[in-house]
Amino acid sequence: SHAYALLTALDYVVWTPAIEEIAFRGVLYYSLRNRLGPMAAALMTAGLFAGLHFYSLPGFLVTAWSGFVWALAFERLRSVVPGIAAHAVYNLLYVAELLLLYR
């Protein structure tokens, strides 16, 4: 149904980015950064983030890169908001692509 598709898209574009960015950058990265330093923490959280989103090798690499960039943005700006916004836009483009392909 259209309502289900809309709610799923809303979940994927709003809630998933917020929860994942708070968990990966706001909690995990921040905790690791205090122990290992910013670069090691960014690489570790990016790898874990990508590993949990593993669909293919190219997908893994793109996701690892985005996780790394979002960790660096968190480090520089001290806020998860830019990562949430970027993650939401990325997911929105993915949802739009699916809707266009599978109409």
mmCIF file of N, CA, C and O in Angstrom:
data_model
loop_
_atom_site.group_PDB
_atom_site.id
_atom_site.type_symbol
_atom_site.label_atom_id
_atom_site.label_comp_id
_atom_site.label_asym_id
_atom_site.label_seq_id
_atom_site.Cartn_x
_atom_site.Cartn_y
_atom_site.Cartn_z
ATOM 1 N N SER A 1 0.830 -1.181 0.000
ATOM 2 C CA SER A 1 0.000 0.000 0.000
ATOM 3 C C SER A 1 0.878 1.250 0.000
ATOM 4 O O SER A 1 2.036 1.209 0.399
ATOM 5 N N HIS A 2 0.274 2.357 -0.388
ATOM 6 C CA HIS A 2 1.011 3.627 -0.434
ATOM 7 C C HIS A 2 1.394 4.106 0.962
ATOM 8 O O HIS A 2 2.474 4.665 1.154
ATOM 9 N N ALA A 3 0.522 3.889 1.935
ATOM 10 C CA ALA A 3 0.800 4.319 3.305
ATOM 11 C C ALA A 3 2.004 3.562 3.863
ATOM 12 O O ALA A 3 2.888 4.166 4.499
ATOM 13 N N TYR A 4 2.068 2.275 3.609
ATOM 14 C CA TYR A 4 3.195 1.468 4.076
ATOM 15 C C TYR A 4 4.493 1.941 3.426
ATOM 16 O O TYR A 4 5.523 2.084 4.092
ATOM 17 N N ALA A 5 4.455 2.189 2.122
ATOM 18 C CA ALA A 5 5.639 2.662 1.408
ATOM 19 C C ALA A 5 6.093 4.015 1.953
ATOM 20 O O ALA A 5 7.298 4.250 2.136
ATOM 21 N N LEU A 6 5.158 4.884 2.231
ATOM 22 C CA LEU A 6 5.494 6.200 2.766
ATOM 23 C C LEU A 6 6.119 6.085 4.157
ATOM 24 O O LEU A 6 7.129 6.734 4.444
ATOM 25 N N LEU A 7 5.529 5.255 5.008
ATOM 26 C CA LEU A 7 6.076 5.071 6.355
ATOM 27 C C LEU A 7 7.459 4.425 6.324
ATOM 28 O O LEU A 7 8.342 4.797 7.095
ATOM 29 N N THR A 8 7.652 3.480 5.428
ATOM 30 C CA THR A 8 8.962 2.841 5.277
ATOM 31 C C THR A 8 9.991 3.849 4.792
ATOM 32 O O THR A 8 11.113 3.906 5.303
ATOM 33 N N ALA A 9 9.620 4.662 3.822
ATOM 34 C CA ALA A 9 10.528 5.696 3.316
ATOM 35 C C ALA A 9 10.862 6.699 4.410
ATOM 36 O O ALA A 9 12.020 7.106 4.568
ATOM 37 N N LEU A 10 9.869 7.087 5.183
ATOM 38 C CA LEU A 10 10.087 8.030 6.285
ATOM 39 C C LEU A 10 11.055 7.427 7.307
ATOM 40 O O LEU A 10 11.969 8.112 7.780
ATOM 41 N N ASP A 11 10.873 6.173 7.623
ATOM 42 C CA ASP A 11 11.771 5.482 8.540
ATOM 43 C C ASP A 11 13.200 5.487 7.995
ATOM 44 O O ASP A 11 14.145 5.799 8.705
ATOM 45 N N TYR A 12 13.344 5.177 6.732
ATOM 46 C CA TYR A 12 14.654 5.053 6.103
ATOM 47 C C TYR A 12 15.348 6.402 5.949
ATOM 48 O O TYR A 12 16.570 6.485 6.010
ATOM 49 N N VAL A 13 14.571 7.456 5.757
ATOM 50 C CA VAL A 13 15.138 8.780 5.500
ATOM 51 C C VAL A 13 15.284 9.611 6.782
ATOM 52 O O VAL A 13 16.179 10.446 6.869
ATOM 53 N N VAL A 14 14.443 9.385 7.780
ATOM 54 C CA VAL A 14 14.484 10.219 8.988
ATOM 55 C C VAL A 14 15.070 9.458 10.182
ATOM 56 O O VAL A 14 16.082 9.868 10.749
ATOM 57 N N TRP A 15 14.435 8.371 10.562
ATOM 58 C CA TRP A 15 14.823 7.695 11.796
ATOM 59 C C TRP A 15 16.130 6.930 11.684
ATOM 60 O O TRP A 15 16.957 6.981 12.601
ATOM 61 N N THR A 16 16.319 6.205 10.607
ATOM 62 C CA THR A 16 17.545 5.418 10.460
ATOM 63 C C THR A 16 18.796 6.296 10.502
ATOM 64 O O THR A 16 19.724 5.997 11.258
ATOM 65 N N PRO A 17 18.860 7.394 9.719
ATOM 66 C CA PRO A 17 20.052 8.242 9.816
ATOM 67 C C PRO A 17 20.271 8.809 11.215
ATOM 68 O O PRO A 17 21.410 8.849 11.698
ATOM 69 N N ALA A 18 19.207 9.233 11.867
ATOM 70 C CA ALA A 18 19.350 9.814 13.203
ATOM 71 C C ALA A 18 19.893 8.778 14.190
ATOM 72 O O ALA A 18 20.866 9.038 14.915
ATOM 73 N N ILE A 19 19.300 7.608 14.208
ATOM 74 C CA ILE A 19 19.716 6.570 15.159
ATOM 75 C C ILE A 19 21.131 6.076 14.857
ATOM 76 O O ILE A 19 21.961 5.944 15.758
ATOM 77 N N GLU A 20 21.426 5.835 13.568
ATOM 78 C CA GLU A 20 22.753 5.334 13.217
ATOM 79 C C GLU A 20 23.844 6.369 13.477
ATOM 80 O O GLU A 20 24.923 6.014 13.954
ATOM 81 N N GLU A 21 23.597 7.611 13.175
ATOM 82 C CA GLU A 21 24.618 8.639 13.416
ATOM 83 C C GLU A 21 24.850 8.859 14.902
ATOM 84 O O GLU A 21 25.986 9.020 15.336
ATOM 85 N N ILE A 22 23.797 8.848 15.682
ATOM 86 C CA ILE A 22 23.971 8.982 17.133
ATOM 87 C C ILE A 22 24.761 7.785 17.671
ATOM 88 O O ILE A 22 25.690 7.947 18.470
ATOM 89 N N ALA A 23 24.430 6.584 17.201
ATOM 90 C CA ALA A 23 25.111 5.384 17.686
ATOM 91 C C ALA A 23 26.562 5.313 17.210
ATOM 92 O O ALA A 23 27.475 5.117 18.019
ATOM 93 N N PHE A 24 26.777 5.481 15.896
ATOM 94 C CA PHE A 24 28.124 5.286 15.350
ATOM 95 C C PHE A 24 29.046 6.470 15.586
ATOM 96 O O PHE A 24 30.218 6.288 15.905
ATOM 97 N N ARG A 25 28.578 7.681 15.362
ATOM 98 C CA ARG A 25 29.442 8.847 15.525
ATOM 99 C C ARG A 25 29.326 9.432 16.932
ATOM 100 O O ARG A 25 30.324 9.733 17.567
ATOM 101 N N GLY A 26 28.111 9.591 17.421
ATOM 102 C CA GLY A 26 27.924 10.234 18.717
ATOM 103 C C GLY A 26 28.381 9.404 19.895
ATOM 104 O O GLY A 26 28.882 9.940 20.878
ATOM 105 N N VAL A 27 28.236 8.082 19.822
ATOM 106 C CA VAL A 27 28.597 7.223 20.952
ATOM 107 C C VAL A 27 29.877 6.436 20.661
ATOM 108 O O VAL A 27 30.885 6.584 21.357
ATOM 109 N N LEU A 28 29.858 5.594 19.627
ATOM 110 C CA LEU A 28 30.990 4.698 19.356
ATOM 111 C C LEU A 28 32.247 5.473 18.966
ATOM 112 O O LEU A 28 33.320 5.263 19.541
ATOM 113 N N TYR A 29 32.138 6.363 17.984
ATOM 114 C CA TYR A 29 33.307 7.137 17.561
ATOM 115 C C TYR A 29 33.863 7.936 18.732
ATOM 116 O O TYR A 29 35.065 7.948 18.974
ATOM 117 N N TYR A 30 32.984 8.618 19.436
ATOM 118 C CA TYR A 30 33.421 9.463 20.542
ATOM 119 C C TYR A 30 34.150 8.641 21.601
ATOM 120 O O TYR A 30 35.186 9.055 22.126
ATOM 121 N N SER A 31 33.632 7.460 21.910
ATOM 122 C CA SER A 31 34.272 6.590 22.902
ATOM 123 C C SER A 31 35.636 6.102 22.413
ATOM 124 O O SER A 31 36.613 6.118 23.165
ATOM 125 N N LEU A 32 35.690 5.653 21.160
ATOM 126 C CA LEU A 32 36.959 5.168 20.612
ATOM 127 C C LEU A 32 37.967 6.296 20.440
ATOM 128 O O LEU A 32 39.168 6.098 20.615
ATOM 129 N N ARG A 33 37.487 7.470 20.082
ATOM 130 C CA ARG A 33 38.370 8.618 19.872
ATOM 131 C C ARG A 33 39.140 8.937 21.139
ATOM 132 O O ARG A 33 40.325 9.260 21.095
ATOM 133 N N ASN A 34 38.487 8.845 22.273
ATOM 134 C CA ASN A 34 39.144 9.134 23.532
ATOM 135 C C ASN A 34 40.247 8.127 23.861
ATOM 136 O O ASN A 34 41.183 8.450 24.577
ATOM 137 N N ARG A 35 40.142 6.923 23.332
ATOM 138 C CA ARG A 35 41.137 5.876 23.592
ATOM 139 C C ARG A 35 42.195 5.780 22.505
ATOM 140 O O ARG A 35 43.353 5.516 22.785
ATOM 141 N N LEU A 36 41.771 5.954 21.220
ATOM 142 C CA LEU A 36 42.655 5.652 20.089
ATOM 143 C C LEU A 36 43.063 6.858 19.253
ATOM 144 O O LEU A 36 43.935 6.728 18.401
ATOM 145 N N GLY A 37 42.403 7.970 19.445
ATOM 146 C CA GLY A 37 42.662 9.136 18.608
ATOM 147 C C GLY A 37 41.674 9.205 17.461
ATOM 148 O O GLY A 37 40.990 8.220 17.139
ATOM 149 N N PRO A 38 41.575 10.357 16.796
ATOM 150 C CA PRO A 38 40.542 10.577 15.790
ATOM 151 C C PRO A 38 40.649 9.686 14.545
ATOM 152 O O PRO A 38 39.647 9.152 14.085
ATOM 153 N N MET A 39 41.849 9.521 13.982
ATOM 154 C CA MET A 39 41.955 8.748 12.732
ATOM 155 C C MET A 39 41.626 7.278 12.937
ATOM 156 O O MET A 39 40.880 6.697 12.151
ATOM 157 N N ALA A 40 42.183 6.684 13.958
ATOM 158 C CA ALA A 40 41.913 5.266 14.224
ATOM 159 C C ALA A 40 40.435 5.059 14.534
ATOM 160 O O ALA A 40 39.818 4.100 14.049
ATOM 161 N N ALA A 41 39.865 5.953 15.314
ATOM 162 C CA ALA A 41 38.443 5.835 15.648
ATOM 163 C C ALA A 41 37.577 6.006 14.404
ATOM 164 O O ALA A 41 36.598 5.278 14.220
ATOM 165 N N ALA A 42 37.937 6.946 13.539
ATOM 166 C CA ALA A 42 37.170 7.159 12.301
ATOM 167 C C ALA A 42 37.249 5.925 11.402
ATOM 168 O O ALA A 42 36.237 5.484 10.850
ATOM 169 N N LEU A 43 38.437 5.352 11.268
ATOM 170 C CA LEU A 43 38.603 4.156 10.433
ATOM 171 C C LEU A 43 37.854 2.958 11.017
ATOM 172 O O LEU A 43 37.200 2.214 10.279
ATOM 173 N N MET A 44 37.939 2.779 12.319
ATOM 174 C CA MET A 44 37.255 1.634 12.946
ATOM 175 C C MET A 44 35.738 1.751 12.852
ATOM 176 O O MET A 44 35.062 0.779 12.515
ATOM 177 N N THR A 45 35.212 2.926 13.152
ATOM 178 C CA THR A 45 33.753 3.070 13.106
ATOM 179 C C THR A 45 33.253 3.006 11.669
ATOM 180 O O THR A 45 32.185 2.460 11.419
ATOM 181 N N ALA A 46 34.037 3.531 10.719
ATOM 182 C CA ALA A 46 33.644 3.447 9.306
ATOM 183 C C ALA A 46 33.608 1.995 8.848
ATOM 184 O O ALA A 46 32.689 1.575 8.136
ATOM 185 N N GLY A 47 34.613 1.219 9.249
ATOM 186 C CA GLY A 47 34.648 -0.201 8.884
ATOM 187 C C GLY A 47 33.497 -0.986 9.486
ATOM 188 O O GLY A 47 32.869 -1.801 8.818
ATOM 189 N N LEU A 48 33.197 -0.716 10.744
ATOM 190 C CA LEU A 48 32.079 -1.395 11.397
ATOM 191 C C LEU A 48 30.746 -0.985 10.763
ATOM 192 O O LEU A 48 29.896 -1.838 10.486
ATOM 193 N N PHE A 49 30.603 0.304 10.520
ATOM 194 C CA PHE A 49 29.394 0.820 9.872
ATOM 195 C C PHE A 49 29.186 0.151 8.517
ATOM 196 O O PHE A 49 28.092 -0.327 8.199
ATOM 197 N N ALA A 50 30.246 0.088 7.717
ATOM 198 C CA ALA A 50 30.149 -0.534 6.396
ATOM 199 C C ALA A 50 29.904 -2.035 6.503
ATOM 200 O O ALA A 50 29.135 -2.606 5.724
ATOM 201 N N GLY A 51 30.551 -2.668 7.473
ATOM 202 C CA GLY A 51 30.361 -4.104 7.655
ATOM 203 C C GLY A 51 28.924 -4.468 7.984
ATOM 204 O O GLY A 51 28.398 -5.479 7.525
ATOM 205 N N LEU A 52 28.266 -3.617 8.753
ATOM 206 C CA LEU A 52 26.867 -3.872 9.098
ATOM 207 C C LEU A 52 25.921 -3.539 7.943
ATOM 208 O O LEU A 52 24.749 -3.891 7.991
ATOM 209 N N HIS A 53 26.441 -2.873 6.917
ATOM 210 C CA HIS A 53 25.649 -2.539 5.730
ATOM 211 C C HIS A 53 26.191 -3.272 4.507
ATOM 212 O O HIS A 53 26.052 -2.799 3.387
ATOM 213 N N PHE A 54 26.825 -4.423 4.698
ATOM 214 C CA PHE A 54 27.501 -5.102 3.595
ATOM 215 C C PHE A 54 26.500 -5.755 2.646
ATOM 216 O O PHE A 54 25.780 -6.660 3.030
ATOM 217 N N TYR A 55 26.470 -5.257 1.431
ATOM 218 C CA TYR A 55 25.625 -5.838 0.383
ATOM 219 C C TYR A 55 26.480 -6.299 -0.781
ATOM 220 O O TYR A 55 26.139 -7.225 -1.483
ATOM 221 N N SER A 56 27.579 -5.608 -1.009
ATOM 222 C CA SER A 56 28.514 -5.933 -2.074
ATOM 223 C C SER A 56 29.811 -5.200 -1.773
ATOM 224 O O SER A 56 29.835 -4.295 -0.937
ATOM 225 N N LEU A 57 30.885 -5.564 -2.449
ATOM 226 C CA LEU A 57 32.151 -4.880 -2.210
ATOM 227 C C LEU A 57 32.080 -3.397 -2.575
ATOM 228 O O LEU A 57 32.482 -2.549 -1.764
ATOM 229 N N PRO A 58 31.529 -3.029 -3.749
ATOM 230 C CA PRO A 58 31.416 -1.590 -4.040
ATOM 231 C C PRO A 58 30.540 -0.861 -3.011
ATOM 232 O O PRO A 58 30.867 0.250 -2.594
ATOM 233 N N GLY A 59 29.451 -1.491 -2.597
ATOM 234 C CA GLY A 59 28.585 -0.891 -1.585
ATOM 235 C C GLY A 59 29.306 -0.730 -0.259
ATOM 236 O O GLY A 59 29.161 0.282 0.425
ATOM 237 N N PHE A 60 30.103 -1.731 0.104
ATOM 238 C CA PHE A 60 30.898 -1.661 1.326
ATOM 239 C C PHE A 60 31.862 -0.477 1.270
ATOM 240 O O PHE A 60 31.979 0.289 2.236
ATOM 241 N N LEU A 61 32.545 -0.325 0.151
ATOM 242 C CA LEU A 61 33.527 0.756 0.016
ATOM 243 C C LEU A 61 32.873 2.129 0.082
ATOM 244 O O LEU A 61 33.389 3.039 0.748
ATOM 245 N N VAL A 62 31.740 2.293 -0.598
ATOM 246 C CA VAL A 62 31.025 3.579 -0.559
ATOM 247 C C VAL A 62 30.546 3.870 0.860
ATOM 248 O O VAL A 62 30.669 5.000 1.348
ATOM 249 N N THR A 63 30.011 2.859 1.522
ATOM 250 C CA THR A 63 29.502 3.049 2.876
ATOM 251 C C THR A 63 30.637 3.315 3.863
ATOM 252 O O THR A 63 30.505 4.152 4.756
ATOM 253 N N ALA A 64 31.765 2.634 3.689
ATOM 254 C CA ALA A 64 32.915 2.880 4.555
ATOM 255 C C ALA A 64 33.413 4.313 4.368
ATOM 256 O O ALA A 64 33.713 5.008 5.341
ATOM 257 N N TRP A 65 33.484 4.749 3.117
ATOM 258 C CA TRP A 65 33.936 6.119 2.846
ATOM 259 C C TRP A 65 32.992 7.136 3.486
ATOM 260 O O TRP A 65 33.444 8.084 4.131
ATOM 261 N N SER A 66 31.695 6.941 3.317
ATOM 262 C CA SER A 66 30.753 7.894 3.900
ATOM 263 C C SER A 66 30.852 7.884 5.424
ATOM 264 O O SER A 66 30.832 8.935 6.065
ATOM 265 N N GLY A 67 30.986 6.708 6.028
ATOM 266 C CA GLY A 67 31.141 6.631 7.478
ATOM 267 C C GLY A 67 32.397 7.338 7.953
ATOM 268 O O GLY A 67 32.400 8.001 8.993
ATOM 269 N N PHE A 68 33.468 7.221 7.181
ATOM 270 C CA PHE A 68 34.722 7.894 7.511
ATOM 271 C C PHE A 68 34.564 9.416 7.421
ATOM 272 O O PHE A 68 34.956 10.152 8.332
ATOM 273 N N VAL A 69 33.946 9.883 6.348
ATOM 274 C CA VAL A 69 33.731 11.324 6.164
ATOM 275 C C VAL A 69 32.820 11.869 7.251
ATOM 276 O O VAL A 69 33.073 12.951 7.810
ATOM 277 N N TRP A 70 31.765 11.140 7.586
ATOM 278 C CA TRP A 70 30.844 11.609 8.626
ATOM 279 C C TRP A 70 31.529 11.627 9.993
ATOM 280 O O TRP A 70 31.223 12.483 10.828
ATOM 281 N N ALA A 71 32.463 10.703 10.240
ATOM 282 C CA ALA A 71 33.217 10.730 11.492
ATOM 283 C C ALA A 71 34.125 11.962 11.532
ATOM 284 O O ALA A 71 34.237 12.622 12.570
ATOM 285 N N LEU A 72 34.763 12.273 10.409
ATOM 286 C CA LEU A 72 35.616 13.466 10.359
ATOM 287 C C LEU A 72 34.792 14.740 10.522
ATOM 288 O O LEU A 72 35.235 15.692 11.173
ATOM 289 N N ALA A 73 33.589 14.743 9.947
ATOM 290 C CA ALA A 73 32.706 15.903 10.125
ATOM 291 C C ALA A 73 32.317 16.049 11.598
ATOM 292 O O ALA A 73 32.304 17.163 12.129
ATOM 293 N N PHE A 74 32.032 14.933 12.240
ATOM 294 C CA PHE A 74 31.710 14.981 13.669
ATOM 295 C C PHE A 74 32.903 15.509 14.465
ATOM 296 O O PHE A 74 32.754 16.331 15.369
ATOM 297 N N GLU A 75 34.089 15.039 14.126
ATOM 298 C CA GLU A 75 35.301 15.476 14.824
ATOM 299 C C GLU A 75 35.494 16.988 14.672
ATOM 300 O O GLU A 75 35.782 17.683 15.641
ATOM 301 N N ARG A 76 35.315 17.480 13.481
ATOM 302 C CA ARG A 76 35.559 18.903 13.220
ATOM 303 C C ARG A 76 34.463 19.801 13.786
ATOM 304 O O ARG A 76 34.726 20.860 14.335
ATOM 305 N N LEU A 77 33.209 19.368 13.636
ATOM 306 C CA LEU A 77 32.078 20.221 14.001
ATOM 307 C C LEU A 77 31.489 19.909 15.381
ATOM 308 O O LEU A 77 30.644 20.651 15.863
ATOM 309 N N ARG A 78 31.884 18.773 15.966
ATOM 310 C CA ARG A 78 31.380 18.355 17.281
ATOM 311 C C ARG A 78 29.853 18.256 17.327
ATOM 312 O O ARG A 78 29.222 18.616 18.309
ATOM 313 N N SER A 79 29.299 17.779 16.235
ATOM 314 C CA SER A 79 27.846 17.633 16.143
ATOM 315 C C SER A 79 27.520 16.471 15.212
ATOM 316 O O SER A 79 28.177 16.300 14.180
ATOM 317 N N VAL A 80 26.485 15.702 15.567
ATOM 318 C CA VAL A 80 26.025 14.632 14.683
ATOM 319 C C VAL A 80 25.052 15.156 13.626
ATOM 320 O O VAL A 80 24.715 14.439 12.691
ATOM 321 N N VAL A 81 24.629 16.395 13.746
ATOM 322 C CA VAL A 81 23.613 16.940 12.835
ATOM 323 C C VAL A 81 24.070 16.926 11.372
ATOM 324 O O VAL A 81 23.299 16.493 10.504
ATOM 325 N N PRO A 82 25.293 17.358 11.037
ATOM 326 C CA PRO A 82 25.703 17.285 9.626
ATOM 327 C C PRO A 82 25.720 15.846 9.097
ATOM 328 O O PRO A 82 25.314 15.602 7.959
ATOM 329 N N GLY A 83 26.154 14.896 9.917
ATOM 330 C CA GLY A 83 26.146 13.490 9.510
ATOM 331 C C GLY A 83 24.735 12.971 9.312
ATOM 332 O O GLY A 83 24.464 12.228 8.373
ATOM 333 N N ILE A 84 23.829 13.357 10.199
ATOM 334 C CA ILE A 84 22.425 12.952 10.056
ATOM 335 C C ILE A 84 21.862 13.514 8.763
ATOM 336 O O ILE A 84 21.196 12.806 8.001
ATOM 337 N N ALA A 85 22.146 14.776 8.485
ATOM 338 C CA ALA A 85 21.630 15.411 7.265
ATOM 339 C C ALA A 85 22.192 14.734 6.017
ATOM 340 O O ALA A 85 21.439 14.420 5.076
ATOM 341 N N ALA A 86 23.503 14.501 5.984
ATOM 342 C CA ALA A 86 24.117 13.852 4.821
ATOM 343 C C ALA A 86 23.591 12.427 4.650
ATOM 344 O O ALA A 86 23.289 11.990 3.530
ATOM 345 N N HIS A 87 23.479 11.705 5.743
ATOM 346 C CA HIS A 87 22.965 10.342 5.726
ATOM 347 C C HIS A 87 21.512 10.325 5.232
ATOM 348 O O HIS A 87 21.127 9.474 4.423
ATOM 349 N N ALA A 88 20.727 11.282 5.686
ATOM 350 C CA ALA A 88 19.326 11.374 5.261
ATOM 351 C C ALA A 88 19.223 11.663 3.764
ATOM 352 O O ALA A 88 18.405 11.054 3.067
ATOM 353 N N VAL A 89 20.051 12.572 3.267
ATOM 354 C CA VAL A 89 20.039 12.884 1.827
ATOM 355 C C VAL A 89 20.456 11.657 1.028
ATOM 356 O O VAL A 89 19.828 11.327 0.012
ATOM 357 N N TYR A 90 21.492 10.969 1.465
ATOM 358 C CA TYR A 90 21.939 9.749 0.785
ATOM 359 C C TYR A 90 20.813 8.719 0.732
ATOM 360 O O TYR A 90 20.515 8.146 -0.323
ATOM 361 N N ASN A 91 20.163 8.488 1.876
ATOM 362 C CA ASN A 91 19.061 7.523 1.915
ATOM 363 C C ASN A 91 17.868 7.993 1.091
ATOM 364 O O ASN A 91 17.193 7.179 0.458
ATOM 365 N N LEU A 92 17.598 9.296 1.083
ATOM 366 C CA LEU A 92 16.504 9.838 0.277
ATOM 367 C C LEU A 92 16.754 9.584 -1.205
ATOM 368 O O LEU A 92 15.839 9.186 -1.939
ATOM 369 N N LEU A 93 17.981 9.795 -1.653
ATOM 370 C CA LEU A 93 18.310 9.530 -3.058
ATOM 371 C C LEU A 93 18.140 8.051 -3.389
ATOM 372 O O LEU A 93 17.665 7.697 -4.468
ATOM 373 N N TYR A 94 18.503 7.195 -2.464
ATOM 374 C CA TYR A 94 18.333 5.758 -2.661
ATOM 375 C C TYR A 94 16.854 5.386 -2.753
ATOM 376 O O TYR A 94 16.439 4.640 -3.641
ATOM 377 N N VAL A 95 16.049 5.925 -1.854
ATOM 378 C CA VAL A 95 14.594 5.667 -1.878
ATOM 379 C C VAL A 95 13.987 6.192 -3.172
ATOM 380 O O VAL A 95 13.173 5.514 -3.810
ATOM 381 N N ALA A 96 14.390 7.384 -3.596
ATOM 382 C CA ALA A 96 13.872 7.955 -4.846
ATOM 383 C C ALA A 96 14.239 7.082 -6.026
ATOM 384 O O ALA A 96 13.418 6.839 -6.924
ATOM 385 N N GLU A 97 15.469 6.571 -6.032
ATOM 386 C CA GLU A 97 15.889 5.682 -7.098
ATOM 387 C C GLU A 97 15.044 4.409 -7.129
ATOM 388 O O GLU A 97 14.587 3.988 -8.196
ATOM 389 N N LEU A 98 14.797 3.826 -5.971
ATOM 390 C CA LEU A 98 13.956 2.626 -5.917
ATOM 391 C C LEU A 98 12.535 2.912 -6.402
ATOM 392 O O LEU A 98 11.958 2.115 -7.140
ATOM 393 N N LEU A 99 11.989 4.042 -5.981
ATOM 394 C CA LEU A 99 10.628 4.369 -6.392
ATOM 395 C C LEU A 99 10.539 4.601 -7.901
ATOM 396 O O LEU A 99 9.553 4.202 -8.528
ATOM 397 N N LEU A 100 11.556 5.207 -8.465
ATOM 398 C CA LEU A 100 11.568 5.421 -9.915
ATOM 399 C C LEU A 100 11.752 4.123 -10.685
ATOM 400 O O LEU A 100 11.155 3.927 -11.738
ATOM 401 N N LEU A 101 12.581 3.224 -10.165
ATOM 402 C CA LEU A 101 12.851 1.971 -10.855
ATOM 403 C C LEU A 101 11.707 0.963 -10.746
ATOM 404 O O LEU A 101 11.484 0.183 -11.667
ATOM 405 N N TYR A 102 11.028 0.960 -9.620
ATOM 406 C CA TYR A 102 10.025 -0.068 -9.370
ATOM 407 C C TYR A 102 8.584 0.416 -9.392
ATOM 408 O O TYR A 102 7.708 -0.187 -8.808
ATOM 409 N N ARG A 103 8.337 1.507 -10.084
ATOM 410 C CA ARG A 103 6.968 2.016 -10.201
ATOM 411 C C ARG A 103 6.153 1.149 -11.113
ATOM 412 O O ARG A 103 6.526 0.600 -12.053
#
